[in-house]
PDB file of C-alpha atoms in Angstrom:
ATOM      1  CA  MET A 299      41.907  82.653 110.173  1.00 45.00           C
ATOM      2  CA  THR A 300      45.104  80.819 109.178  1.00 45.00           C
ATOM      3  CA  ARG A 301      47.111  78.837 111.623  1.00 46.00           C
ATOM      4  CA  SER A 302      50.808  79.784 111.917  1.00 45.00           C
ATOM      5  CA  THR A 303      51.759  76.838 114.072  1.00 47.00           C
ATOM      6  CA  SER A 304      51.187  73.130 113.974  1.00 45.00           C
ATOM      7  CA  ALA A 305      48.965  71.196 116.336  1.00 46.00           C
ATOM      8  CA  THR A 306      51.889  70.749 118.704  1.00 46.00           C
ATOM      9  CA  GLY A 307      52.445  74.496 118.864  1.00 45.00           C
ATOM     10  CA  ARG A 308      55.794  74.403 117.101  1.00 47.00           C
ATOM     11  CA  ARG A 309      56.652  76.605 114.187  1.00 49.00           C
ATOM     12  CA  PRO A 310      57.424  74.767 110.935  1.00 50.00           C
ATOM     13  CA  GLY A 311      60.302  77.158 110.287  1.00 52.00           C
ATOM     14  CA  GLY A 312      61.954  76.034 113.501  1.00 55.00           C
ATOM     15  CA  ASN A 313      61.805  72.401 112.366  1.00 72.00           C
ATOM     16  CA  ARG A 314      63.365  73.357 109.017  1.00 74.00           C
ATOM     17  CA  TRP A 315      66.233  75.148 110.740  1.00 72.00           C
ATOM     18  CA  LEU A 316      66.789  72.295 113.182  1.00 76.00           C
ATOM     19  CA  GLY A 317      66.832  69.775 110.335  1.00 78.00           C
ATOM     20  CA  PHE A 318      69.163  72.018 108.332  1.00 76.00           C
ATOM     21  CA  LEU A 319      71.647  72.338 111.204  1.00 78.00           C
ATOM     22  CA  LEU A 320      71.501  68.634 112.045  1.00 83.00           C
ATOM     23  CA  ARG A 321      72.110  67.588 108.431  1.00 84.00           C
ATOM     24  CA  ARG A 322      74.985  69.985 107.934  1.00 81.00           C
ATOM     25  CA  THR A 323      76.558  69.143 111.279  1.00 83.00           C
ATOM     26  CA  GLY A 324      76.297  65.436 110.448  1.00 86.00           C
ATOM     27  CA  ARG A 325      77.972  65.996 107.084  1.00 86.00           C
ATOM     28  CA  MET A 326      80.697  68.036 108.747  1.00 85.00           C
ATOM     29  CA  LEU A 327      81.456  65.282 111.277  1.00 87.00           C
ATOM     30  CA  VAL A 328      81.558  62.618 108.543  1.00 90.00           C
ATOM     31  CA  ALA A 329      83.933  64.779 106.466  1.00 88.00           C
ATOM     32  CA  MET A 330      86.199  65.298 109.480  1.00 87.00           C
ATOM     33  CA  TRP A 331      86.249  61.548 110.175  1.00 89.00           C
ATOM     34  CA  VAL A 332      87.241  60.867 106.558  1.00 90.00           C
ATOM     35  CA  ILE A 333      90.054  63.439 106.744  1.00 87.00           C
ATOM     36  CA  ILE A 334      91.295  62.017 110.048  1.00 86.00           C
ATOM     37  CA  THR A 335      91.310  58.488 108.653  1.00 89.00           C
ATOM     38  CA  VAL A 336      93.028  59.416 105.393  1.00 88.00           C
ATOM     39  CA  ALA A 337      95.719  61.431 107.198  1.00 83.00           C
ATOM     40  CA  PHE A 338      96.306  58.559 109.628  1.00 84.00           C
ATOM     41  CA  ILE A 339      96.708  55.951 106.874  1.00 85.00           C
ATOM     42  CA  VAL A 340      98.731  58.070 104.441  1.00 83.00           C
ATOM     43  CA  LEU A 341     101.258  59.090 107.090  1.00 78.00           C
ATOM     44  CA  ARG A 342     101.922  55.491 108.048  1.00 78.00           C
ATOM     45  CA  MET A 343     102.207  54.381 104.437  1.00 79.00           C
ATOM     46  CA  ALA A 344     104.692  57.125 103.614  1.00 71.00           C
ATOM     47  CA  GLY A 345     107.613  55.105 104.948  1.00 66.00           C
ATOM     48  CA  GLY A 346     110.457  56.170 107.182  1.00 68.00           C
ATOM     49  CA  ASP A 347     110.779  56.055 110.949  1.00 71.00           C
ATOM     50  CA  PRO A 348     109.881  59.311 112.748  1.00 74.00           C
ATOM     51  CA  VAL A 349     111.454  58.060 115.971  1.00 77.00           C
ATOM     52  CA  ARG A 350     114.759  57.368 114.199  1.00 74.00           C
ATOM     53  CA  SER A 351     114.542  60.841 112.627  1.00 70.00           C
ATOM     54  CA  ALA A 352     113.936  62.388 116.039  1.00 71.00           C
ATOM     55  CA  LEU A 353     116.718  60.519 117.861  1.00 72.00           C
ATOM     56  CA  GLY A 354     119.237  60.678 115.037  1.00 70.00           C
ATOM     57  CA  ALA A 355     120.946  58.145 112.827  1.00 72.00           C
ATOM     58  CA  THR A 356     123.510  57.236 115.517  1.00 75.00           C
ATOM     59  CA  ALA A 357     120.957  56.403 118.217  1.00 73.00           C
ATOM     60  CA  ASP A 358     121.132  52.886 119.616  1.00 79.00           C
ATOM     61  CA  ALA A 359     118.510  50.505 118.190  1.00 79.00           C
ATOM     62  CA  SER A 360     117.331  49.573 121.687  1.00 81.00           C
ATOM     63  CA  VAL A 361     116.683  53.225 122.496  1.00 80.00           C
ATOM     64  CA  VAL A 362     114.691  53.625 119.276  1.00 78.00           C
ATOM     65  CA  GLN A 363     112.622  50.524 120.021  1.00 82.00           C
ATOM     66  CA  ALA A 364     111.960  51.664 123.591  1.00 83.00           C
ATOM     67  CA  ARG A 365     110.751  55.029 122.348  1.00 78.00           C
ATOM     68  CA  ARG A 366     108.521  53.401 119.729  1.00 80.00           C
ATOM     69  CA  GLU A 367     107.041  51.168 122.419  1.00 82.00           C
ATOM     70  CA  GLN A 368     106.448  54.174 124.648  1.00 79.00           C
ATOM     71  CA  LEU A 369     104.601  55.990 121.835  1.00 76.00           C
ATOM     72  CA  GLY A 370     102.566  52.918 120.895  1.00 78.00           C
ATOM     73  CA  LEU A 371     104.023  52.766 117.395  1.00 78.00           C
ATOM     74  CA  ASN A 372     104.700  49.028 117.726  1.00 80.00           C
ATOM     75  CA  ASP A 373     101.016  48.308 118.304  1.00 82.00           C
ATOM     76  CA  PRO A 374      98.857  46.991 115.457  1.00 87.00           C
ATOM     77  CA  LEU A 375      97.685  49.742 113.125  1.00 85.00           C
ATOM     78  CA  ILE A 376      94.015  49.295 114.008  1.00 90.00           C
ATOM     79  CA  LEU A 377      94.823  49.684 117.711  1.00 90.00           C
ATOM     80  CA  GLN A 378      96.807  52.852 117.046  1.00 87.00           C
ATOM     81  CA  TYR A 379      93.862  54.200 115.068  1.00 89.00           C
ATOM     82  CA  PHE A 380      91.377  53.342 117.821  1.00 90.00           C
ATOM     83  CA  ASP A 381      93.580  54.945 120.495  1.00 87.00           C
ATOM     84  CA  TYR A 382      93.876  58.093 118.394  1.00 86.00           C
ATOM     85  CA  LEU A 383      90.100  58.360 117.953  1.00 88.00           C
ATOM     86  CA  VAL A 384      89.537  57.838 121.689  1.00 89.00           C
ATOM     87  CA  GLY A 385      92.009  60.634 122.396  1.00 85.00           C
ATOM     88  CA  LEU A 386      90.152  62.966 120.026  1.00 86.00           C
ATOM     89  CA  PHE A 387      86.859  62.308 121.807  1.00 86.00           C
ATOM     90  CA  ARG A 388      88.601  63.282 125.021  1.00 86.00           C
ATOM     91  CA  GLY A 389      89.762  66.552 123.467  1.00 83.00           C
ATOM     92  CA  ASP A 390      93.355  65.408 122.981  1.00 84.00           C
ATOM     93  CA  LEU A 391      94.617  66.441 119.537  1.00 85.00           C
ATOM     94  CA  GLY A 392      97.836  64.524 120.041  1.00 83.00           C
ATOM     95  CA  ALA A 393     101.427  65.534 120.632  1.00 83.00           C
ATOM     96  CA  SER A 394     104.679  65.817 118.751  1.00 84.00           C
ATOM     97  CA  ILE A 395     106.621  62.590 118.470  1.00 81.00           C
ATOM     98  CA  ILE A 396     109.850  64.555 118.357  1.00 79.00           C
ATOM     99  CA  THR A 397     109.427  67.264 121.017  1.00 80.00           C
ATOM    100  CA  GLY A 398     106.464  65.974 123.024  1.00 80.00           C
ATOM    101  CA  ARG A 399     104.730  69.339 122.668  1.00 84.00           C
ATOM    102  CA  SER A 400     100.932  69.050 122.537  1.00 88.00           C
ATOM    103  CA  VAL A 401      99.100  70.030 119.355  1.00 89.00           C
ATOM    104  CA  THR A 402      96.654  72.061 121.429  1.00 89.00           C
ATOM    105  CA  GLU A 403      99.486  74.214 122.757  1.00 90.00           C
ATOM    106  CA  LEU A 404     100.931  74.599 119.267  1.00 91.00           C
ATOM    107  CA  VAL A 405      97.566  75.646 117.840  1.00 90.00           C
ATOM    108  CA  SER A 406      96.940  78.174 120.617  1.00 91.00           C
ATOM    109  CA  HIS A 407     100.254  79.882 119.843  1.00 92.00           C
ATOM    110  CA  ARG A 408     100.170  79.758 116.031  1.00 91.00           C
ATOM    111  CA  LEU A 409      96.521  79.833 114.956  1.00 91.00           C
ATOM    112  CA  PRO A 410      96.045  83.587 115.666  1.00 92.00           C
ATOM    113  CA  ALA A 411      98.825  84.456 113.201  1.00 92.00           C
ATOM    114  CA  THR A 412      97.253  82.315 110.463  1.00 91.00           C
ATOM    115  CA  LEU A 413      93.750  83.699 111.058  1.00 89.00           C
ATOM    116  CA  GLU A 414      95.037  87.272 111.090  1.00 91.00           C
ATOM    117  CA  LEU A 415      96.817  86.826 107.771  1.00 92.00           C
ATOM    118  CA  ALA A 416      93.860  85.127 106.072  1.00 90.00           C
ATOM    119  CA  GLY A 417      91.319  87.514 107.632  1.00 89.00           C
ATOM    120  CA  VAL A 418      93.124  90.691 106.571  1.00 92.00           C
ATOM    121  CA  ALA A 419      93.684  89.278 103.068  1.00 92.00           C
ATOM    122  CA  PHE A 420      90.005  88.334 102.783  1.00 90.00           C
ATOM    123  CA  LEU A 421      88.932  91.832 103.837  1.00 90.00           C
ATOM    124  CA  VAL A 422      91.255  93.335 101.228  1.00 92.00           C
ATOM    125  CA  VAL A 423      89.795  91.027  98.575  1.00 91.00           C
ATOM    126  CA  LEU A 424      86.222  92.151  99.305  1.00 87.00           C
ATOM    127  CA  LEU A 425      87.098  95.848  99.547  1.00 89.00           C
ATOM    128  CA  VAL A 426      88.883  95.706  96.178  1.00 91.00           C
ATOM    129  CA  ALA A 427      87.027  93.081  94.156  1.00 88.00           C
ATOM    130  CA  VAL A 428      83.388  94.058  94.790  1.00 85.00           C
ATOM    131  CA  PRO A 429      83.740  97.785  93.889  1.00 86.00           C
ATOM    132  CA  VAL A 430      85.914  96.924  90.871  1.00 89.00           C
ATOM    133  CA  GLY A 431      83.423  94.328  89.652  1.00 86.00           C
ATOM    134  CA  LEU A 432      80.525  96.746  90.072  1.00 82.00           C
ATOM    135  CA  ALA A 433      82.415  99.564  88.339  1.00 84.00           C
ATOM    136  CA  ILE A 434      83.311  97.396  85.330  1.00 87.00           C
ATOM    137  CA  ALA A 435      79.714  96.173  85.133  1.00 83.00           C
ATOM    138  CA  ILE A 436      78.461  99.760  85.047  1.00 80.00           C
ATOM    139  CA  ILE A 437      80.939 100.651  82.308  1.00 83.00           C
ATOM    140  CA  THR A 438      80.240  97.585  80.153  1.00 80.00           C
ATOM    141  CA  GLN A 439      76.456  97.172  80.668  1.00 76.00           C
ATOM    142  CA  GLY A 440      74.333  97.030  77.562  1.00 69.00           C
ATOM    143  CA  ASN A 441      77.189  95.523  75.491  1.00 68.00           C
ATOM    144  CA  GLY A 442      79.023  98.805  75.670  1.00 63.00           C
ATOM    145  CA  ARG A 443      82.772  99.318  75.674  1.00 72.00           C
ATOM    146  CA  ARG A 444      83.750  95.870  74.498  1.00 76.00           C
ATOM    147  CA  GLY A 445      87.416  96.885  74.644  1.00 80.00           C
ATOM    148  CA  ALA A 446      87.229  97.585  78.376  1.00 81.00           C
ATOM    149  CA  GLU A 447      85.494  94.263  78.927  1.00 82.00           C
ATOM    150  CA  ALA A 448      88.173  92.381  76.969  1.00 86.00           C
ATOM    151  CA  VAL A 449      91.007  94.094  78.858  1.00 90.00           C
ATOM    152  CA  PHE A 450      89.369  93.421  82.224  1.00 90.00           C
ATOM    153  CA  THR A 451      88.722  89.766  81.397  1.00 88.00           C
ATOM    154  CA  GLY A 452      92.232  89.184  80.080  1.00 91.00           C
ATOM    155  CA  VAL A 453      94.040  90.962  82.914  1.00 92.00           C
ATOM    156  CA  THR A 454      92.041  89.292  85.690  1.00 91.00           C
ATOM    157  CA  ALA A 455      92.446  85.851  84.082  1.00 91.00           C
ATOM    158  CA  PHE A 456      96.211  86.361  83.923  1.00 92.00           C
ATOM    159  CA  ILE A 457      96.441  87.587  87.526  1.00 91.00           C
ATOM    160  CA  ALA A 458      94.241  84.775  88.829  1.00 88.00           C
ATOM    161  CA  ALA A 459      96.571  82.224  87.231  1.00 89.00           C
ATOM    162  CA  ILE A 460      99.722  83.457  88.998  1.00 89.00           C
ATOM    163  CA  PRO A 461     100.821  80.950  91.677  1.00 88.00           C
ATOM    164  CA  GLU A 462     100.860  82.534  95.116  1.00 88.00           C
ATOM    165  CA  TYR A 463     104.237  81.023  95.927  1.00 87.00           C
ATOM    166  CA  LEU A 464     105.830  82.560  92.821  1.00 91.00           C
ATOM    167  CA  LEU A 465     104.212  85.947  93.427  1.00 92.00           C
ATOM    168  CA  GLY A 466     105.472  85.946  97.005  1.00 92.00           C
ATOM    169  CA  VAL A 467     109.048  85.238  95.935  1.00 92.00           C
ATOM    170  CA  VAL A 468     108.918  88.052  93.359  1.00 94.00           C
ATOM    171  CA  LEU A 469     107.530  90.519  95.909  1.00 94.00           C
ATOM    172  CA  VAL A 470     110.270  89.621  98.393  1.00 93.00           C
ATOM    173  CA  ILE A 471     113.011  90.087  95.790  1.00 94.00           C
ATOM    174  CA  VAL A 472     111.664  93.408  94.514  1.00 94.00           C
ATOM    175  CA  PHE A 473     110.201  95.165  97.556  1.00 94.00           C
ATOM    176  CA  ALA A 474     112.101  93.608 100.454  1.00 92.00           C
ATOM    177  CA  ILE A 475     115.559  92.711  99.210  1.00 93.00           C
ATOM    178  CA  THR A 476     116.041  95.275  96.392  1.00 93.00           C
ATOM    179  CA  LEU A 477     114.042  98.297  97.564  1.00 92.00           C
ATOM    180  CA  HIS A 478     114.116  97.570 101.313  1.00 90.00           C
ATOM    181  CA  ALA A 479     110.566  98.900 101.531  1.00 92.00           C
ATOM    182  CA  PHE A 480     109.168  96.066 103.661  1.00 92.00           C
ATOM    183  CA  PRO A 481     110.545  93.382 105.993  1.00 90.00           C
ATOM    184  CA  VAL A 482     111.842  90.268 104.267  1.00 87.00           C
ATOM    185  CA  ALA A 483     110.115  87.877 106.639  1.00 86.00           C
ATOM    186  CA  GLY A 484     108.523  87.484 110.037  1.00 86.00           C
ATOM    187  CA  ARG A 485     105.593  89.070 111.854  1.00 88.00           C
ATOM    188  CA  THR A 486     107.178  92.148 113.350  1.00 86.00           C
ATOM    189  CA  GLY A 487     104.606  94.902 112.871  1.00 86.00           C
ATOM    190  CA  PRO A 488     102.088  96.450 110.456  1.00 90.00           C
ATOM    191  CA  ALA A 489     104.648  96.676 107.637  1.00 92.00           C
ATOM    192  CA  SER A 490     105.305  92.934 107.818  1.00 92.00           C
ATOM    193  CA  TYR A 491     101.675  92.239 106.822  1.00 93.00           C
ATOM    194  CA  VAL A 492     101.851  94.091 103.505  1.00 94.00           C
ATOM    195  CA  LEU A 493     103.669  91.603 101.280  1.00 94.00           C
ATOM    196  CA  PRO A 494     102.034  88.411 102.664  1.00 94.00           C
ATOM    197  CA  VAL A 495      98.560  89.981 102.403  1.00 94.00           C
ATOM    198  CA  ILE A 496      99.188  91.106  98.824  1.00 94.00           C
ATOM    199  CA  THR A 497     100.480  87.644  97.922  1.00 93.00           C
ATOM    200  CA  LEU A 498      97.441  85.925  99.410  1.00 92.00           C
ATOM    201  CA  SER A 499      94.837  88.364  98.064  1.00 92.00           C
ATOM    202  CA  VAL A 500      95.850  89.307  94.516  1.00 92.00           C
ATOM    203  CA  SER A 501      94.737  86.140  92.758  1.00 90.00           C
ATOM    204  CA  ALA A 502      91.578  85.887  94.856  1.00 89.00           C
ATOM    205  CA  ALA A 503      90.653  89.516  94.188  1.00 90.00           C
ATOM    206  CA  ALA A 504      90.955  88.954  90.439  1.00 91.00           C
ATOM    207  CA  SER A 505      88.651  85.930  90.593  1.00 87.00           C
ATOM    208  CA  ILE A 506      86.049  87.562  92.841  1.00 87.00           C
ATOM    209  CA  SER A 507      85.974  90.746  90.747  1.00 89.00           C
ATOM    210  CA  ARG A 508      85.004  88.669  87.694  1.00 88.00           C
ATOM    211  CA  ILE A 509      82.175  87.028  89.620  1.00 84.00           C
ATOM    212  CA  ALA A 510      81.082  90.369  91.069  1.00 84.00           C
ATOM    213  CA  ARG A 511      80.918  91.874  87.584  1.00 86.00           C
ATOM    214  CA  ILE A 512      78.697  89.072  86.274  1.00 82.00           C
ATOM    215  CA  GLU A 513      76.359  89.331  89.266  1.00 80.00           C
ATOM    216  CA  ALA A 514      76.235  93.107  88.932  1.00 79.00           C
ATOM    217  CA  LEU A 515      75.340  92.868  85.232  1.00 80.00           C
ATOM    218  CA  ASN A 516      72.462  90.512  86.061  1.00 77.00           C
ATOM    219  CA  THR A 517      71.292  92.768  88.876  1.00 74.00           C
ATOM    220  CA  LEU A 518      71.342  95.894  86.700  1.00 71.00           C
ATOM    221  CA  LYS A 519      68.844  94.206  84.367  1.00 72.00           C
ATOM    222  CA  ASP A 520      66.289  93.564  87.129  1.00 66.00           C
ATOM    223  CA  ASP A 521      62.986  95.413  87.259  1.00 64.00           C
ATOM    224  CA  TYR A 522      63.610  97.126  90.589  1.00 62.00           C
ATOM    225  CA  VAL A 523      66.744  98.781  89.167  1.00 64.00           C
ATOM    226  CA  ARG A 524      64.759  99.997  86.148  1.00 66.00           C
ATOM    227  CA  THR A 525      62.106 101.315  88.530  1.00 67.00           C
ATOM    228  CA  ALA A 526      64.718 103.166  90.576  1.00 62.00           C
ATOM    229  CA  ARG A 527      66.119 104.732  87.424  1.00 62.00           C
ATOM    230  CA  SER A 528      62.637 105.734  86.248  1.00 64.00           C
ATOM    231  CA  LYS A 529      62.239 107.695  89.473  1.00 66.00           C
ATOM    232  CA  ARG A 530      65.265 109.748  88.392  1.00 69.00           C
ATOM    233  CA  LEU A 531      67.218 108.799  91.492  1.00 63.00           C
ATOM    234  CA  PRO A 532      70.893 109.791  91.564  1.00 65.00           C
ATOM    235  CA  ALA A 533      73.159 107.233  89.914  1.00 63.00           C
ATOM    236  CA  TRP A 534      75.072 106.529  93.122  1.00 57.00           C
ATOM    237  CA  MET A 535      71.821 105.703  94.909  1.00 64.00           C
ATOM    238  CA  VAL A 536      70.731 103.312  92.147  1.00 63.00           C
ATOM    239  CA  TYR A 537      74.031 101.490  92.176  1.00 65.00           C
ATOM    240  CA  PHE A 538      74.914 101.442  95.873  1.00 64.00           C
ATOM    241  CA  ARG A 539      71.496 101.281  97.534  1.00 65.00           C
ATOM    242  CA  HIS A 540      69.672  99.069  95.049  1.00 59.00           C
ATOM    243  CA  ALA A 541      72.166  97.150  92.913  1.00 66.00           C
ATOM    244  CA  LEU A 542      75.031  96.513  95.344  1.00 65.00           C
ATOM    245  CA  PRO A 543      73.116  94.762  98.176  1.00 64.00           C
ATOM    246  CA  ASN A 544      71.345  92.445  95.730  1.00 67.00           C
ATOM    247  CA  MET A 545      74.495  91.391  93.878  1.00 67.00           C
ATOM    248  CA  LEU A 546      76.261  90.281  97.051  1.00 67.00           C
ATOM    249  CA  THR A 547      74.548  86.925  97.632  1.00 66.00           C
ATOM    250  CA  ALA A 548      76.437  84.916  95.012  1.00 65.00           C
ATOM    251  CA  THR A 549      79.585  86.965  95.578  1.00 68.00           C
ATOM    252  CA  LEU A 550      79.534  86.225  99.302  1.00 68.00           C
ATOM    253  CA  THR A 551      78.936  82.556  98.590  1.00 69.00           C
ATOM    254  CA  ILE A 552      82.116  82.318  96.543  1.00 73.00           C
ATOM    255  CA  GLY A 553      83.880  84.734  98.886  1.00 71.00           C
ATOM    256  CA  GLY A 554      83.129  82.599 101.926  1.00 71.00           C
ATOM    257  CA  THR A 555      84.394  79.491 100.173  1.00 74.00           C
ATOM    258  CA  LEU A 556      87.425  81.510  99.181  1.00 78.00           C
ATOM    259  CA  LEU A 557      88.088  82.432 102.832  1.00 79.00           C
ATOM    260  CA  ALA A 558      88.321  78.749 103.712  1.00 78.00           C
ATOM    261  CA  ALA A 559      90.634  78.201 100.743  1.00 78.00           C
ATOM    262  CA  MET A 560      92.793  81.153 101.800  1.00 83.00           C
ATOM    263  CA  ILE A 561      93.220  79.723 105.285  1.00 82.00           C
ATOM    264  CA  ALA A 562      94.386  76.435 103.795  1.00 78.00           C
ATOM    265  CA  GLY A 563      96.385  78.176 101.050  1.00 78.00           C
ATOM    266  CA  SER A 564      98.265  80.304 103.561  1.00 85.00           C
ATOM    267  CA  VAL A 565     100.547  77.303 104.181  1.00 87.00           C
ATOM    268  CA  LEU A 566     102.799  78.128 101.209  1.00 86.00           C
ATOM    269  CA  VAL A 567     102.630  81.873 101.795  1.00 90.00           C
ATOM    270  CA  GLU A 568     103.763  81.372 105.386  1.00 91.00           C
ATOM    271  CA  GLN A 569     106.756  79.431 104.084  1.00 89.00           C
ATOM    272  CA  VAL A 570     107.809  82.271 101.797  1.00 90.00           C
ATOM    273  CA  PHE A 571     107.566  84.951 104.470  1.00 93.00           C
ATOM    274  CA  ASN A 572     108.533  82.829 107.482  1.00 91.00           C
ATOM    275  CA  TRP A 573     105.157  83.696 108.995  1.00 92.00           C
ATOM    276  CA  PRO A 574     104.763  82.108 112.467  1.00 91.00           C
ATOM    277  CA  GLY A 575     101.424  80.431 111.753  1.00 91.00           C
ATOM    278  CA  LEU A 576     100.109  76.894 111.477  1.00 90.00           C
ATOM    279  CA  GLY A 577     101.473  76.536 107.951  1.00 88.00           C
ATOM    280  CA  MET A 578     105.096  76.695 109.084  1.00 88.00           C
ATOM    281  CA  ALA A 579     104.486  74.056 111.740  1.00 89.00           C
ATOM    282  CA  PHE A 580     102.515  71.882 109.321  1.00 89.00           C
ATOM    283  CA  VAL A 581     105.200  71.781 106.637  1.00 87.00           C
ATOM    284  CA  GLY A 582     107.909  71.207 109.221  1.00 85.00           C
ATOM    285  CA  ALA A 583     105.981  68.286 110.706  1.00 85.00           C
ATOM    286  CA  ILE A 584     105.476  66.721 107.268  1.00 83.00           C
ATOM    287  CA  THR A 585     109.203  67.022 106.551  1.00 81.00           C
ATOM    288  CA  THR A 586     110.155  65.243 109.795  1.00 79.00           C
ATOM    289  CA  LYS A 587     107.241  62.737 109.584  1.00 78.00           C
ATOM    290  CA  ASP A 588     105.952  63.929 112.944  1.00 83.00           C
ATOM    291  CA  TYR A 589     102.668  61.976 112.960  1.00 79.00           C
ATOM    292  CA  GLY A 590     101.231  63.698 115.998  1.00 83.00           C
ATOM    293  CA  ILE A 591     101.577  67.238 114.667  1.00 88.00           C
ATOM    294  CA  VAL A 592     100.492  66.416 111.102  1.00 86.00           C
ATOM    295  CA  GLN A 593      97.352  64.556 112.233  1.00 85.00           C
ATOM    296  CA  GLY A 594      96.375  67.227 114.717  1.00 88.00           C
ATOM    297  CA  LEU A 595      96.915  70.165 112.352  1.00 89.00           C
ATOM    298  CA  ALA A 596      95.137  68.376 109.489  1.00 87.00           C
ATOM    299  CA  LEU A 597      92.130  68.057 111.791  1.00 87.00           C
ATOM    300  CA  VAL A 598      92.341  71.734 112.781  1.00 89.00           C
ATOM    301  CA  TYR A 599      92.512  72.884 109.152  1.00 87.00           C
ATOM    302  CA  ALA A 600      89.600  70.624 108.235  1.00 86.00           C
ATOM    303  CA  ALA A 601      87.517  71.897 111.147  1.00 87.00           C
ATOM    304  CA  ILE A 602      88.151  75.540 110.202  1.00 85.00           C
ATOM    305  CA  ILE A 603      87.217  75.001 106.548  1.00 84.00           C
ATOM    306  CA  LEU A 604      84.091  72.982 107.325  1.00 84.00           C
ATOM    307  CA  VAL A 605      82.868  75.414 110.001  1.00 85.00           C
ATOM    308  CA  VAL A 606      83.395  78.355 107.636  1.00 82.00           C
ATOM    309  CA  ASN A 607      81.354  76.588 104.954  1.00 79.00           C
ATOM    310  CA  LEU A 608      78.578  75.876 107.467  1.00 80.00           C
ATOM    311  CA  LEU A 609      78.501  79.530 108.531  1.00 80.00           C
ATOM    312  CA  ILE A 610      78.300  80.589 104.877  1.00 76.00           C
ATOM    313  CA  ASP A 611      75.191  78.475 104.356  1.00 74.00           C
ATOM    314  CA  VAL A 612      73.581  79.818 107.534  1.00 75.00           C
ATOM    315  CA  VAL A 613      74.275  83.443 106.565  1.00 71.00           C
ATOM    316  CA  LEU A 614      72.954  82.907 103.035  1.00 69.00           C
ATOM    317  CA  SER A 615      69.797  81.307 104.377  1.00 69.00           C
ATOM    318  CA  LEU A 616      69.261  84.335 106.607  1.00 69.00           C
ATOM    319  CA  LEU A 617      69.994  86.853 103.845  1.00 60.00           C
ATOM    320  CA  ASP A 618      67.859  85.213 101.182  1.00 57.00           C
ATOM    321  CA  ARG A 619      64.629  83.646 102.397  1.00 52.00           C
ATOM    322  CA  ARG A 620      64.008  82.268  98.900  1.00 50.00           C
ATOM    323  CA  THR A 621      67.062  80.029  99.083  1.00 51.00           C
ATOM    324  CA  SER A 622      66.515  76.300  98.794  1.00 49.00           C
ATOM    325  CA  LEU A 623      69.341  75.480 101.171  1.00 52.00           C
ATOM    326  CA  LEU A 624      66.980  74.674 104.017  1.00 52.00           C
ATOM    327  CA  GLU A 625      65.091  72.115 101.941  1.00 52.00           C
ATOM    328  CA  THR A 626      67.957  70.574  99.956  1.00 52.00           C
ATOM    329  CA  SER A 627      70.875  70.598 102.388  1.00 52.00           C
TER     330      SER A 627
END
């Protein structure tokens, strides 16, 4: 009779999962500390006086100095850094130097708009890219239809290379300003999502469809697909019940990483469409050298990306028990 637990009564699998989560959480915290530190140093090396920018060029020097003293900007750099870290441990993400508005309040108002835009775009990418990749794989399997393969590869490579910012400007000129089919900017209703979502998802869909095709081609060569075909099952059942679920692991890996990239990449798209998300606030804070907002939002973006990557690894470990993530992470 084999023993399924150790002498202490604990399951080895539980220890693997605990170690996995501890290692990944530790890496995530270290990465966030690095990002916090880099943002802190770079902002202060960039030059310029945010207090002078906030009060205006005609403000009295004594007023500027008093405000800098109030904000702690005259303290040694290491002391400012230590105070900022202490505030983070207390749950204080900082505040705007210019308006005094807390980063937490700003995030609570603007984060939903950013997540909605990135989430809808990501859903569109999966709904378009995976079926297209599978369909092209079916058409071109067995080295057939080389012309279709060449067209698909060329078109997707071209689309994937289009800068999102440029695509957004073109869409606004054509569909909003010229044709008046969609709103020019803002978040005013379902129609206002169309152009920003297309801008954010087109390049990503082209890239994911190429990956999906490669994974589908590999899956269609596996023995279980040959077995399903030998049983004379309907083609749709072979492709959608046997091939599709098994081609998704690598696709979801890249797709999850892409979701994090789309959240970060939405900054420029929000600028084009005046979307009221974190990106607008982030760029505005960089322009005015608002240390508080830039540091806080950089931390929020980093946390979102790192948490998404952690969730990807957890989901993949659950989907594929053969993965080596638990041992090598």
